[in-house]
Coordinates of C-alpha atoms and ligand atoms in Angstrom, one line a residue:
M141 CA 58.4 24.6 58.8
K142 CA 59.7 21.0 58.4
I143 CA 57.7 18.0 57.3
T144 CA 57.6 15.5 60.2
D145 CA 54.9 12.9 59.2
V146 CA 52.5 11.9 56.4
K147 CA 49.2 10.4 57.5
L148 CA 46.9 8.7 55.0
G149 CA 43.2 8.0 55.3
I150 CA 40.0 7.2 53.4
L151 CA 37.2 9.7 53.0
R152 CA 33.7 8.4 52.0
A153 CA 30.8 10.4 50.7
P154 CA 27.7 8.9 48.9
L155 CA 26.6 10.6 45.7
R156 CA 23.1 12.1 45.3
V157 CA 22.6 10.0 42.1
P158 CA 24.9 7.6 40.4
F159 CA 27.5 9.2 38.1
K160 CA 27.5 7.6 34.7
T161 CA 29.8 8.3 31.7
A162 CA 30.9 6.4 28.6
L163 CA 33.7 5.0 30.8
R164 CA 32.2 4.1 34.2
S165 CA 29.3 4.2 36.7
V166 CA 29.9 5.1 40.3
D167 CA 27.6 5.7 43.3
S168 CA 29.9 7.0 46.0
I169 CA 33.2 8.9 46.4
E170 CA 35.9 6.9 48.3
D171 CA 39.1 8.9 48.1
V172 CA 42.5 8.7 49.7
V173 CA 43.2 11.7 52.0
V174 CA 46.7 12.8 53.0
E175 CA 47.6 15.0 56.0
I176 CA 51.2 16.4 55.9
H177 CA 52.2 17.2 59.5
T178 CA 55.0 19.7 60.4
D179 CA 57.2 20.6 63.3
T180 CA 55.2 23.9 63.8
G181 CA 51.9 22.0 64.2
N182 CA 50.6 23.2 60.8
V183 CA 48.8 20.5 58.8
G184 CA 48.5 20.5 55.0
Y185 CA 45.6 18.5 53.4
G186 CA 45.4 16.7 50.1
E187 CA 43.1 14.2 48.4
A188 CA 43.4 11.7 45.6
P189 CA 40.5 9.9 44.0
P190 CA 41.2 6.4 42.6
T191 CA 40.1 6.9 39.0
G192 CA 41.4 3.7 37.4
A193 CA 39.5 4.2 34.2
I194 CA 41.3 7.5 33.5
T195 CA 44.6 7.8 35.4
G196 CA 45.2 4.0 36.1
E197 CA 45.3 4.7 39.8
T198 CA 43.6 2.6 42.5
T199 CA 43.3 3.1 46.3
G200 CA 46.1 0.6 46.7
S201 CA 48.4 2.2 44.1
I202 CA 47.9 5.7 45.6
I203 CA 48.7 4.4 49.1
A204 CA 51.8 2.5 47.8
A205 CA 53.0 5.6 45.9
F206 CA 53.1 7.5 49.2
K207 CA 54.5 4.6 51.3
D208 CA 57.2 3.5 48.8
H209 CA 58.2 6.7 47.1
I210 CA 56.7 10.1 48.2
N211 CA 57.1 9.8 52.0
K212 CA 60.8 9.2 51.9
T213 CA 61.2 12.1 49.4
I214 CA 59.4 14.7 51.5
I215 CA 59.7 13.7 55.2
G216 CA 62.3 15.9 56.9
R217 CA 62.2 18.6 54.2
D218 CA 61.5 22.3 54.7
I219 CA 58.3 23.7 53.2
D220 CA 60.2 26.9 52.4
D221 CA 62.2 24.8 49.9
L222 CA 59.1 24.8 47.7
E223 CA 60.4 24.6 44.2
N224 CA 63.0 21.9 45.0
L225 CA 60.5 19.9 47.0
L226 CA 58.0 19.9 44.1
I227 CA 60.6 19.0 41.5
D228 CA 61.7 16.1 43.7
L229 CA 58.1 15.0 44.2
N230 CA 57.6 14.9 40.4
K231 CA 60.8 12.9 40.0
C232 CA 60.4 10.3 42.8
I233 CA 58.0 8.1 40.8
V234 CA 56.7 8.3 37.2
K235 CA 53.0 8.8 36.4
N236 CA 50.9 8.3 39.6
T237 CA 49.5 11.8 39.0
S238 CA 46.7 11.7 41.5
A239 CA 49.0 10.6 44.4
K240 CA 51.4 13.4 43.4
A241 CA 48.5 15.9 43.1
A242 CA 47.4 15.1 46.7
C243 CA 50.9 15.7 47.9
D244 CA 51.5 18.8 45.8
M245 CA 48.3 20.5 47.1
A246 CA 49.1 19.7 50.7
I247 CA 52.6 21.3 50.2
Y248 CA 51.0 24.5 48.6
D249 CA 48.6 24.5 51.6
L250 CA 51.5 24.6 54.0
Y251 CA 53.5 27.1 52.0
G252 CA 50.5 29.5 52.1
Q253 CA 50.2 28.9 55.9
L254 CA 53.9 29.6 56.3
Y255 CA 53.7 32.9 54.6
K256 CA 50.1 33.7 55.8
I257 CA 48.5 34.0 52.4
P258 CA 45.6 32.2 50.7
V259 CA 46.9 30.0 47.8
H260 CA 44.7 31.7 45.2
K261 CA 46.5 35.0 46.0
L262 CA 49.9 33.3 45.9
L263 CA 49.2 32.0 42.4
G264 CA 47.7 35.1 40.8
S265 CA 44.5 36.4 42.4
S266 CA 42.3 37.0 39.4
R267 CA 38.8 36.5 41.0
K268 CA 37.0 35.4 44.2
N269 CA 34.0 33.7 42.8
I270 CA 33.3 31.2 40.0
E271 CA 30.3 29.3 38.7
T272 CA 30.5 25.6 38.0
D273 CA 28.6 23.6 35.4
I274 CA 26.8 20.5 36.5
T275 CA 27.1 17.0 35.0
I276 CA 24.1 15.3 33.5
S277 CA 25.0 11.6 33.5
V278 CA 24.4 9.5 30.4
N279 CA 21.1 7.7 30.5
P280 CA 18.0 7.2 28.3
P281 CA 17.1 10.5 26.8
D282 CA 13.9 11.1 28.9
I283 CA 15.8 10.6 32.1
M284 CA 18.5 13.0 31.0
A285 CA 15.9 15.6 30.0
A286 CA 14.3 15.3 33.5
D287 CA 17.8 15.6 35.2
A288 CA 18.5 18.7 33.0
I289 CA 15.2 20.4 34.1
Y290 CA 16.1 19.6 37.8
A291 CA 19.5 21.2 37.3
V292 CA 18.1 24.4 35.7
E293 CA 15.6 24.7 38.5
K294 CA 18.4 24.6 41.0
G295 CA 20.0 27.6 39.1
Y296 CA 22.6 26.0 36.9
D297 CA 23.3 28.0 33.7
V298 CA 25.7 25.5 32.2
L299 CA 25.0 21.8 31.7
K300 CA 27.7 19.3 31.0
V301 CA 26.0 16.5 29.3
K302 CA 27.6 13.1 29.1
V303 CA 27.1 11.2 25.8
G304 CA 28.7 8.2 24.0
I305 CA 26.9 5.2 25.4
D306 CA 24.7 3.8 22.5
H307 CA 25.7 6.5 20.0
S308 CA 22.5 6.2 18.1
L309 CA 20.8 7.9 21.0
D310 CA 23.2 10.8 21.3
V311 CA 21.4 13.2 19.0
E312 CA 18.0 12.4 20.6
R313 CA 19.5 12.9 24.1
L314 CA 20.5 16.4 23.2
V315 CA 17.2 17.2 21.3
K316 CA 15.2 16.1 24.4
I317 CA 17.4 18.1 26.7
R318 CA 17.3 21.3 24.6
E319 CA 13.5 21.0 24.3
A320 CA 13.2 20.5 28.0
V321 CA 15.4 23.5 29.2
G322 CA 14.9 26.0 26.3
D323 CA 17.5 28.1 24.7
K324 CA 19.0 29.8 27.7
P325 CA 21.2 27.3 29.4
K326 CA 24.6 26.6 27.8
I327 CA 25.1 23.0 26.9
R328 CA 28.6 21.4 26.7
I329 CA 28.9 17.7 25.9
D330 CA 31.5 15.2 26.9
A331 CA 31.9 12.0 24.9
N332 CA 34.7 10.6 27.0
Q333 CA 36.5 9.2 24.0
A334 CA 33.5 7.2 22.7
W335 CA 33.4 8.3 19.0
T336 CA 35.5 7.7 16.0
P337 CA 36.6 11.0 14.3
K338 CA 34.2 10.7 11.5
E339 CA 31.3 9.6 13.8
A340 CA 32.1 12.7 15.9
V341 CA 31.8 15.1 13.0
R342 CA 28.6 13.4 11.8
I343 CA 27.0 13.5 15.2
L344 CA 28.0 17.1 15.9
D345 CA 26.7 18.2 12.5
K346 CA 23.4 16.4 13.2
M347 CA 23.2 18.2 16.6
Q348 CA 23.9 21.6 14.9
E349 CA 21.2 20.8 12.3
N350 CA 18.8 20.3 15.1
L351 CA 19.7 23.7 16.5
I352 CA 21.0 22.3 19.8
D353 CA 23.7 25.0 19.9
L354 CA 26.6 23.4 21.7
E355 CA 29.2 25.5 23.6
L356 CA 31.8 22.8 23.1
V357 CA 32.5 19.1 22.8
E358 CA 34.9 17.4 25.2
Q359 CA 37.2 14.6 24.2
P360 CA 35.2 13.2 21.2
V361 CA 37.8 10.5 20.3
I362 CA 40.2 8.1 22.0
Y363 CA 42.9 9.9 24.0
H364 CA 46.0 8.8 22.0
D365 CA 44.5 9.7 18.6
L366 CA 45.6 13.3 18.2
E367 CA 45.2 13.2 14.5
G368 CA 41.6 12.1 15.0
L369 CA 41.1 14.9 17.5
K370 CA 42.5 17.4 15.0
Y371 CA 40.2 16.0 12.3
V372 CA 37.2 16.8 14.6
T373 CA 38.6 20.2 15.4
D374 CA 39.2 21.0 11.7
N375 CA 35.9 19.6 10.5
S376 CA 33.3 20.7 13.0
T377 CA 32.2 24.2 13.9
V378 CA 31.8 23.0 17.6
P379 CA 34.9 24.0 19.6
V380 CA 36.8 20.9 20.8
L381 CA 38.1 20.6 24.4
A382 CA 40.9 18.1 25.0
D383 CA 40.5 16.2 28.3
E384 CA 41.9 12.6 28.4
S385 CA 44.4 13.6 25.7
V386 CA 46.1 16.1 28.0
F387 CA 47.6 14.8 31.2
S388 CA 51.0 16.5 31.4
P389 CA 52.4 19.9 30.4
E390 CA 54.2 18.0 27.6
D391 CA 50.8 16.7 26.3
A392 CA 49.5 20.3 26.4
L393 CA 52.5 21.5 24.4
E394 CA 51.7 18.8 21.7
I395 CA 48.1 19.9 21.5
V396 CA 49.1 23.5 21.1
K397 CA 51.8 22.7 18.5
T398 CA 49.6 20.5 16.4
K399 CA 46.4 22.6 16.9
S400 CA 44.6 19.3 17.7
A401 CA 42.1 21.0 20.0
D402 CA 40.7 24.5 20.6
M403 CA 40.8 24.3 24.4
I404 CA 42.4 22.3 27.2
N405 CA 40.8 20.7 30.2
I406 CA 43.2 20.9 33.2
K407 CA 42.6 18.5 36.1
L408 CA 45.0 18.4 39.0
M409 CA 44.6 14.6 39.1
K410 CA 45.8 14.3 35.5
C411 CA 48.8 16.6 35.6
G412 CA 50.0 15.9 39.1
G413 CA 49.0 19.0 41.0
I414 CA 49.2 22.8 41.0
Y415 CA 52.9 23.0 40.1
N416 CA 52.4 21.2 36.7
A417 CA 49.0 22.9 36.1
L418 CA 50.7 26.3 36.3
K419 CA 53.0 25.1 33.4
I420 CA 49.9 24.3 31.4
T421 CA 48.3 27.7 32.1
S422 CA 51.5 29.5 31.1
L423 CA 51.7 27.6 27.9
A424 CA 48.0 28.2 27.2
E425 CA 48.4 31.9 27.9
L426 CA 51.2 32.1 25.3
A427 CA 49.2 30.2 22.7
G428 CA 45.9 31.9 23.4
V429 CA 44.2 28.6 24.3
E430 CA 41.5 28.9 26.9
C431 CA 41.3 26.3 29.6
M432 CA 38.7 24.6 31.6
L433 CA 39.4 23.6 35.2
G434 CA 37.8 20.2 35.8
C435 CA 37.8 17.5 38.4
M436 CA 37.2 13.8 38.7
L437 CA 34.7 12.5 41.2
E438 CA 36.3 14.3 44.1
A439 CA 35.3 15.6 47.5
K440 CA 36.0 19.1 48.7
I441 CA 39.7 18.9 49.7
S442 CA 41.0 18.5 46.2
V443 CA 38.3 20.4 44.4
N444 CA 39.0 23.3 46.8
A445 CA 42.6 23.2 45.6
A446 CA 41.3 23.4 42.0
V447 CA 39.1 26.4 43.0
H448 CA 42.2 28.3 44.3
L449 CA 43.9 27.7 40.9
A450 CA 40.8 28.6 39.0
C451 CA 40.5 31.9 40.9
A452 CA 44.1 32.7 40.2
K453 CA 44.3 32.5 36.4
Q454 CA 42.5 34.5 33.8
I455 CA 43.2 31.9 31.0
I456 CA 40.9 29.4 32.9
T457 CA 37.5 30.5 31.6
K458 CA 35.4 27.4 32.2
F459 CA 34.7 25.6 35.4
D460 CA 33.6 22.0 35.8
L461 CA 34.1 21.6 39.6
D462 CA 30.8 19.9 40.6
G463 CA 32.4 17.0 42.6
P464 CA 31.4 18.3 46.1
I465 CA 27.8 19.2 45.2
L466 CA 27.2 15.8 43.7
C467 CA 27.6 14.3 47.3
T468 CA 24.8 13.9 49.8
H469 CA 26.9 15.5 52.5
D470 CA 30.2 17.3 52.8
P471 CA 32.6 15.6 55.3
V472 CA 35.3 18.3 54.8
I473 CA 35.5 21.3 57.3
G474 CA 36.7 24.6 55.9
G475 CA 37.8 25.5 52.4
S476 CA 35.9 27.2 49.6
V477 CA 32.1 27.5 49.9
F478 CA 30.0 25.5 47.4
E479 CA 26.4 26.6 47.0
E480 CA 25.1 24.8 44.0
K481 CA 26.7 26.6 41.0
D482 CA 28.2 29.4 43.1
I483 CA 31.7 28.8 44.5
T484 CA 33.5 31.4 46.7
V485 CA 37.2 30.8 47.2
S486 CA 38.5 30.5 50.8
N487 CA 40.4 33.4 52.1
D488 CA 42.1 31.5 55.0
Y489 CA 45.9 31.0 54.8
G490 CA 46.9 28.2 52.5
L491 CA 44.0 26.2 51.1
G492 CA 41.8 26.8 54.2
I493 CA 40.9 23.1 55.0
K494 CA 40.5 22.7 58.7
G495 CA 39.7 19.0 59.1
I496 CA 37.7 16.0 57.9
E497 CA 34.8 14.3 59.7
D498 CA 34.9 10.5 59.9
I499 CA 38.3 10.0 58.3
E500 CA 39.4 6.3 58.5
Y501 CA 43.2 6.4 59.0
I502 CA 45.4 3.8 57.4
D503 CA 48.4 2.4 59.3
Ligands
LIG777 MG1 35.9 14.9 30.4

């Protein structure tokens, strides 16, 4: 099975409600989609969201990464040459992790089709179903409490609450949410780098004093301050999950060596795809560091690839894969089934994506 062509397009899906974090506010998904065509007629699908605030990538940069670097590296190559293909993909341009992730997942998709096996089975086959949390965007406390009630009514057991805009409101936000939903739902919070280390410890202590009972706090401090991250890990009883501090397997190694965080959030768009994510899971298994599998604002093609990985590996114990359910409609045909919190992995060969409605191809 040889790669003959790479087609790029844009997929658009409006969000049910605007997505707001300490870093950005967005009201629709507009991602670059890649189709890798082969001489056997098989097509592999990938997707890359332009998440400039986190990965530095834009629609233009993702397209350019393909046109100027990735295409010439992969066109003409054999899918059966998997390891060499993926190593060359990673070497053909530095960074540009979302563009690489889109290509990496399309290659795994084709490799699974070639050997007639679903990718989650190829990677490990640990489970068939997972439950995702749902994001509560950062807003005034009363709006967040109402959003939390709505999520719990829809069956979500785990709320991922965004904090970090106007820090003085963060404790009140959590108090209002906990009052609104009661003790049962798990609450994890994500500060998206907004706090200083001392501020983080103070706010987390205050939340604990108010009996909010947090499952974990994600990325309390700026991504490059590993000492600050470690300060929070050492000085708070709330487990700390590193997100923006861990892009590559090398970053994960640093976190494990320095014990700067208790857990690692893997996202295909940060690490460059399944190939590098597997290095992080191996490292995490050895170190006994549990992982979350998260996503950016992504539609179903790339989140489906994350579901395959999540269903393969036991060390991934937390799932933040709510991208597709935040959209008003799903333009992607095939793949894993998303029914609010319940996700069932696709059992078709490869990743199971069959096509995309309304794709706008780019010349
Ligand atoms: Mg995060």
